[in-house]
Tab-separated table of C-alpha atoms in Angstrom:
chain	number	residue	atom	x	y	z
A	30	MET	CA	23.197	56.275	20.153
A	31	LYS	CA	21.980	56.930	16.627
A	32	LEU	CA	24.789	54.543	15.368
A	33	LEU	CA	23.905	52.024	17.842
A	34	LYS	CA	19.840	52.431	16.080
A	35	ILE	CA	21.309	51.687	12.744
A	36	LEU	CA	23.325	48.618	13.753
A	37	ARG	CA	20.974	46.534	15.333
A	38	HIS	CA	18.888	46.810	12.823
A	39	CYS	CA	21.210	45.765	10.258
A	40	ALA	CA	21.482	42.703	12.115
A	41	ALA	CA	18.077	41.986	13.346
A	42	ASP	CA	18.010	39.445	10.516
A	43	GLU	CA	19.437	37.829	7.521
A	44	ASP	CA	18.368	40.165	5.192
A	45	ASN	CA	19.933	43.285	7.144
A	46	ARG	CA	23.508	42.152	7.682
A	47	LEU	CA	25.924	44.748	8.177
A	48	LEU	CA	28.371	45.415	5.273
A	49	LEU	CA	31.504	46.496	7.259
A	50	THR	CA	33.333	44.311	4.561
A	51	SER	CA	31.444	45.466	1.508
A	52	SER	CA	31.007	49.426	2.810
A	53	PRO	CA	33.301	51.241	2.197
A	54	LEU	CA	31.412	54.453	4.626
A	55	ILE	CA	33.119	54.505	7.664
A	56	PHE	CA	37.165	53.590	6.310
A	57	MET	CA	36.386	56.712	3.596
A	58	HIS	CA	35.737	58.488	7.264
A	59	LEU	CA	38.283	57.288	9.205
A	60	ALA	CA	41.032	57.627	6.024
A	61	CYS	CA	39.971	62.023	6.160
A	62	ILE	CA	42.190	61.649	9.402
A	63	GLY	CA	45.295	61.780	7.171
A	64	VAL	CA	44.926	65.456	5.260
A	65	PHE	CA	46.726	66.426	8.619
A	66	PHE	CA	49.462	63.979	8.033
A	67	THR	CA	49.463	65.277	4.469
A	68	GLY	CA	49.871	68.693	5.010
A	69	PHE	CA	47.916	71.930	2.304
A	70	SER	CA	48.677	72.070	-0.631
A	71	TRP	CA	47.348	75.288	-2.865
A	72	VAL	CA	47.046	71.698	-5.389
A	73	ALA	CA	45.224	70.682	-2.764
A	74	LEU	CA	42.361	72.549	-2.627
A	75	VAL	CA	42.210	72.400	-6.362
A	76	ALA	CA	42.025	69.081	-6.778
A	77	LEU	CA	39.331	69.289	-3.807
A	78	ALA	CA	37.644	71.924	-5.929
A	79	LEU	CA	37.549	69.854	-9.091
A	80	THR	CA	37.048	65.833	-7.959
A	81	TYR	CA	34.006	67.666	-6.389
A	82	PHE	CA	32.883	69.836	-8.772
A	83	ALA	CA	32.824	66.232	-12.028
A	84	ARG	CA	31.713	63.683	-9.853
A	85	VAL	CA	28.403	65.850	-8.220
A	86	PHE	CA	27.700	67.500	-11.736
A	87	ALA	CA	28.318	62.974	-12.860
A	88	LEU	CA	25.478	61.926	-10.438
A	89	THR	CA	23.866	64.704	-10.093
A	90	ALA	CA	23.518	64.793	-14.156
A	91	GLY	CA	23.989	61.551	-14.657
A	92	PHE	CA	22.644	58.901	-12.237
A	93	HIS	CA	20.313	60.951	-11.118
A	94	ARG	CA	18.623	62.710	-13.758
A	95	TYR	CA	19.625	60.362	-17.492
A	96	PHE	CA	20.176	57.075	-15.984
A	97	SER	CA	17.386	57.177	-13.001
A	98	HIS	CA	15.284	59.725	-15.175
A	99	ARG	CA	16.137	59.477	-18.872
A	100	ALA	CA	15.891	63.592	-19.109
A	101	PHE	CA	17.979	63.776	-21.997
A	102	LYS	CA	19.318	62.375	-24.591
A	103	THR	CA	23.477	60.770	-25.366
A	104	SER	CA	25.890	59.101	-26.681
A	105	ARG	CA	27.192	56.060	-26.066
A	106	SER	CA	30.349	57.251	-25.700
A	107	PHE	CA	29.284	60.160	-23.370
A	108	GLN	CA	27.188	58.269	-21.641
A	109	PHE	CA	30.090	55.761	-20.156
A	110	LEU	CA	31.777	58.644	-19.340
A	111	LEU	CA	29.103	59.715	-16.964
A	112	ALA	CA	28.646	56.673	-15.814
A	113	TRP	CA	32.693	56.076	-15.266
A	114	VAL	CA	32.921	59.746	-13.530
A	115	GLY	CA	30.044	59.122	-10.836
A	116	THR	CA	30.722	55.725	-9.736
A	117	SER	CA	34.196	57.354	-9.245
A	118	SER	CA	32.262	58.846	-6.373
A	119	ALA	CA	32.095	55.308	-4.782
A	120	GLN	CA	28.220	55.283	-4.237
A	121	LEU	CA	28.494	51.839	-6.531
A	122	GLY	CA	26.983	52.065	-9.881
A	123	PRO	CA	24.543	53.219	-12.510
A	124	MET	CA	22.631	50.674	-12.586
A	125	TRP	CA	22.731	50.340	-8.445
A	126	TRP	CA	21.492	53.595	-8.368
A	127	ALA	CA	19.055	54.481	-10.424
A	128	ALA	CA	17.060	51.232	-9.666
A	129	ASN	CA	16.399	51.996	-5.874
A	130	HIS	CA	15.491	55.332	-6.814
A	131	ARG	CA	12.935	54.743	-9.489
A	132	HIS	CA	12.142	52.369	-6.419
A	133	HIS	CA	11.738	55.306	-4.478
A	134	HIS	CA	9.706	57.047	-6.824
A	135	GLN	CA	7.459	55.116	-7.115
A	136	HIS	CA	6.675	54.826	-2.999
A	137	SER	CA	8.294	58.281	-1.978
A	138	ASP	CA	7.585	58.689	1.677
A	139	LYS	CA	4.973	55.080	1.954
A	140	GLU	CA	6.373	51.714	3.921
A	141	GLU	CA	7.668	50.700	0.600
A	142	ASP	CA	10.408	53.587	0.259
A	143	ILE	CA	13.881	51.902	1.557
A	144	HIS	CA	15.348	55.695	2.409
A	145	SER	CA	12.678	57.964	3.669
A	146	PRO	CA	12.898	60.207	6.634
A	147	VAL	CA	9.163	59.610	7.363
A	148	ILE	CA	8.810	56.538	8.138
A	149	LYS	CA	11.805	55.897	9.710
A	150	ASP	CA	14.353	58.772	10.378
A	151	ALA	CA	16.682	60.833	8.700
A	152	PHE	CA	19.979	59.884	9.589
A	153	TRP	CA	18.341	56.372	8.266
A	154	ALA	CA	17.011	58.136	5.630
A	155	HIS	CA	20.683	59.886	5.753
A	156	ILE	CA	22.930	57.007	5.851
A	157	GLY	CA	22.110	54.084	7.377
A	158	TRP	CA	19.331	52.354	4.230
A	159	VAL	CA	23.264	52.155	2.792
A	160	LEU	CA	24.807	49.868	4.920
A	161	CYS	CA	21.898	46.876	4.966
A	162	ASN	CA	23.022	43.697	2.557
A	163	ALA	CA	18.145	44.234	2.230
A	164	HIS	CA	19.378	47.144	-0.696
A	165	SER	CA	23.307	46.167	-2.420
A	166	GLU	CA	21.517	43.904	-5.121
A	167	ILE	CA	20.679	45.345	-8.483
A	168	LYS	CA	17.263	45.143	-9.090
A	169	TYR	CA	17.625	44.724	-12.954
A	170	ASP	CA	13.562	44.853	-13.365
A	171	ARG	CA	13.542	48.404	-12.015
A	172	ILE	CA	16.015	49.549	-15.278
A	173	LYS	CA	14.874	46.720	-17.849
A	174	ASP	CA	16.065	50.656	-20.859
A	175	LEU	CA	19.720	50.269	-18.629
A	176	THR	CA	20.334	46.064	-18.685
A	177	LYS	CA	21.603	46.642	-22.621
A	178	PHE	CA	24.558	48.196	-22.162
A	179	PRO	CA	26.955	45.768	-21.305
A	180	GLU	CA	29.439	48.252	-20.298
A	181	LEU	CA	27.057	49.827	-17.607
A	182	LYS	CA	27.048	46.027	-15.973
A	183	PHE	CA	30.941	46.039	-16.044
A	184	ILE	CA	30.763	49.188	-13.865
A	185	ASP	CA	28.145	48.088	-12.154
A	186	ARG	CA	29.803	45.146	-11.215
A	187	PHE	CA	33.537	45.909	-11.210
A	188	HIS	CA	33.016	49.605	-9.755
A	189	VAL	CA	36.099	48.887	-7.829
A	190	LEU	CA	38.147	50.058	-11.200
A	191	PRO	CA	36.611	53.473	-11.441
A	192	VAL	CA	37.543	54.340	-8.200
A	193	LEU	CA	40.991	53.258	-7.640
A	194	SER	CA	41.274	54.770	-11.358
A	195	LEU	CA	41.173	58.041	-9.490
A	196	ILE	CA	43.234	57.351	-7.074
A	197	ALA	CA	46.010	56.658	-9.014
A	198	LEU	CA	44.911	59.711	-11.595
A	199	LEU	CA	45.348	61.658	-8.550
A	200	TYR	CA	48.218	60.466	-6.729
A	201	GLY	CA	50.772	60.057	-10.427
A	202	ILE	CA	49.591	64.053	-11.039
A	203	GLY	CA	51.449	64.586	-6.964
A	204	TRP	CA	54.512	62.524	-7.317
A	205	GLY	CA	55.058	64.790	-10.646
A	206	LEU	CA	54.214	67.808	-9.771
A	207	ASN	CA	56.231	67.311	-6.409
A	208	SER	CA	59.390	65.864	-8.964
A	209	ILE	CA	58.795	69.120	-10.954
A	210	TYR	CA	57.920	71.744	-8.759
A	211	PRO	CA	58.790	70.871	-4.968
A	212	ALA	CA	57.941	74.583	-4.092
A	213	LEU	CA	54.702	73.808	-4.469
A	214	GLY	CA	54.243	71.644	-1.836
A	215	THR	CA	51.984	68.760	-2.842
A	216	SER	CA	52.936	65.019	-3.652
A	217	GLY	CA	51.007	62.238	-5.107
A	218	LEU	CA	49.928	60.653	-1.110
A	219	GLN	CA	48.357	64.140	-0.150
A	220	LEU	CA	46.247	64.606	-3.601
A	221	VAL	CA	44.862	61.080	-2.929
A	222	MET	CA	43.715	62.449	0.676
A	223	TRP	CA	42.828	65.291	-0.439
A	224	GLY	CA	41.294	65.022	-3.859
A	225	PHE	CA	39.918	61.539	-2.903
A	226	PHE	CA	39.506	60.824	0.365
A	227	LEU	CA	38.092	64.459	1.707
A	228	SER	CA	36.104	64.832	-1.359
A	229	THR	CA	34.415	61.728	-2.157
A	230	VAL	CA	32.914	62.144	1.970
A	231	PHE	CA	31.999	65.799	0.990
A	232	VAL	CA	30.401	64.317	-2.593
A	233	TYR	CA	28.336	61.532	-0.045
A	234	HIS	CA	26.763	64.160	2.906
A	235	VAL	CA	26.067	66.681	0.060
A	236	THR	CA	24.281	63.860	-2.352
A	237	PHE	CA	22.889	61.747	1.330
A	238	CYS	CA	21.070	65.767	2.249
A	239	VAL	CA	18.573	65.181	-0.689
A	240	ASN	CA	17.596	61.847	0.531
A	241	SER	CA	16.817	63.182	4.512
A	242	VAL	CA	17.137	67.112	4.265
A	243	THR	CA	14.878	67.308	1.558
A	244	HIS	CA	12.166	65.651	2.853
A	245	ILE	CA	11.947	67.332	5.865
A	246	ILE	CA	12.923	71.151	5.826
A	247	GLY	CA	11.981	73.875	2.993
A	248	THR	CA	9.240	74.464	1.472
A	249	LYS	CA	5.808	73.056	-0.863
A	250	ARG	CA	5.330	74.880	-3.837
A	251	PHE	CA	3.476	71.304	-5.657
A	252	VAL	CA	0.499	69.367	-3.528
A	253	THR	CA	2.847	66.116	-3.810
A	254	ASN	CA	1.830	62.293	-2.067
A	255	ASP	CA	4.817	62.636	-0.632
A	256	GLU	CA	6.723	65.229	1.532
A	257	SER	CA	9.526	66.390	-0.799
A	258	ARG	CA	10.323	70.465	-0.332
A	259	ASN	CA	12.695	71.702	-1.937
A	260	ASN	CA	15.301	73.632	0.077
A	261	TRP	CA	18.161	76.136	-1.410
A	262	TRP	CA	21.294	75.655	0.637
A	263	VAL	CA	20.237	72.039	-0.551
A	264	ALA	CA	20.476	72.883	-3.992
A	265	LEU	CA	23.449	75.285	-3.832
A	266	LEU	CA	25.566	71.847	-2.349
A	267	THR	CA	24.225	69.319	-4.915
A	268	PHE	CA	23.724	71.510	-8.644
A	269	GLY	CA	20.288	72.036	-8.460
A	270	GLU	CA	18.790	68.767	-6.784
A	271	GLY	CA	17.798	70.291	-3.792
A	272	TRP	CA	14.587	71.771	-5.900
A	273	HIS	CA	12.976	68.489	-4.668
A	274	ASN	CA	9.116	68.884	-4.306
A	275	ASN	CA	9.680	70.806	-8.177
A	276	HIS	CA	10.850	67.335	-9.154
A	277	HIS	CA	8.400	65.270	-7.199
A	278	ARG	CA	5.887	66.898	-8.868
A	279	TYR	CA	7.276	66.260	-12.572
A	280	PRO	CA	10.732	64.200	-12.004
A	281	SER	CA	11.211	63.647	-15.295
A	282	SER	CA	12.578	67.288	-16.562
A	283	ALA	CA	16.269	67.369	-17.367
A	284	ARG	CA	16.115	70.827	-15.919
A	285	GLN	CA	15.062	70.634	-11.478
A	286	GLY	CA	15.429	74.942	-10.783
A	287	MET	CA	11.672	76.393	-12.344
A	288	TYR	CA	13.096	79.895	-12.230
A	289	TRP	CA	16.048	82.223	-13.232
A	290	TRP	CA	16.379	82.238	-8.728
A	291	GLU	CA	16.370	78.407	-8.922
A	292	ILE	CA	19.759	78.231	-9.276
A	293	ASP	CA	19.623	74.528	-10.702
A	294	LEU	CA	24.506	74.660	-11.907
A	295	SER	CA	23.814	70.781	-13.597
A	296	TYR	CA	21.017	71.610	-15.802
A	297	TYR	CA	22.713	74.778	-17.137
A	298	ILE	CA	26.192	72.761	-18.218
A	299	LEU	CA	23.484	70.628	-20.009
A	300	ARG	CA	22.357	73.763	-21.527
A	301	LEU	CA	26.345	74.228	-22.365
A	302	PHE	CA	27.164	70.780	-23.249
A	303	GLU	CA	23.595	71.105	-25.122
A	304	LEU	CA	25.543	73.554	-28.032
A	305	CYS	CA	28.351	71.209	-27.855
A	306	GLY	CA	26.201	67.974	-29.418
A	307	LEU	CA	26.917	65.928	-26.615
A	308	VAL	CA	23.814	66.331	-25.082
A	309	TRP	CA	20.117	66.511	-27.009
A	310	ASP	CA	16.663	65.852	-26.189
A	311	LEU	CA	16.326	67.948	-22.872
A	312	ARG	CA	13.099	67.210	-21.490
A	313	LYS	CA	11.409	70.799	-19.723
A	314	TYR	CA	8.874	71.564	-17.498
A	315	PRO	CA	5.512	71.764	-19.421
A	316	GLU	CA	3.592	74.587	-19.751
A	317	LYS	CA	1.005	72.988	-16.725
A	318	VAL	CA	3.698	72.475	-14.900
A	319	TYR	CA	4.339	75.782	-14.478
A	320	ILE	CA	0.593	76.817	-13.855
A	321	GLU	CA	0.256	74.824	-11.658
A	322	ALA	CA	3.323	76.350	-9.776
A	323	THR	CA	0.451	80.239	-9.878
A	324	GLU	CA	-1.757	78.700	-9.343
A	325	ASN	CA	-2.948	75.812	-7.525
A	326	SER	CA	0.897	75.792	-5.435
A	327	VAL	CA	-0.150	75.217	-1.271
A	328	GLU	CA	1.066	77.501	0.664
A	329	PRO	CA	5.163	77.616	1.286
A	330	GLN	CA	5.686	75.238	4.381
A	331	THR	CA	8.791	75.653	5.934
A	332	GLN	CA	9.795	73.055	8.989
């Protein structure tokens, strides 16, 4: 019934026509059935884990903390790598992603927010808004700092290329391993099913949980003008994005978990990359935010 409601909403006017032909979501979910036909192998499980890890990091550290909030600095080549790997998640490109996310922060849980579970519902915030034509175009006025990079425009325009490159890589590795070490029980098609389709659907839903779950379920450390909440299990699955109330209090921080017990894997990796010289000038919570956390925080609210 909820899906039918979304379909009716998307078909209500010309600006909200359902993008059945351009959205990969329905096909991606159906394609996961293929894992039952290609079988299991430990190689497939490793491929699933590695592609999940790499792309969740590229989305959380790259698309979110870097492209959306400019929470650290990096080279143009590493910026391109983050954009390419993140786009292989089939969530369109970094410019589209950042433009919509910046709009979300400007209007969080207000009528203009494009994916608020408070204004509409959790299903809409989680996945429904992505299906609508009104949100398919890149709003360049929101990302003027990114438009000077032609390579980012290229990735956004041809966002299918990173997807196809990952599929080709996985198929090639699986085919090669099957040719050299057939005892491993893997194949090109198996790695595509596990390392791309199943992994991508997992990445979809854990990252979508930040839009839906962390505006409904969790605790509030800070009084913000929205319903953002800290949720520990979303934080674990998304490498730190679940500390969402922290983030909405100070969006510019490269770190989202404020304390040692608030696990933030993306930040730990960024710190490692900082030591290697790949990133620098990581922005952190200022002291006043920590003072506010201890002196002016609201009582934890859990739903």
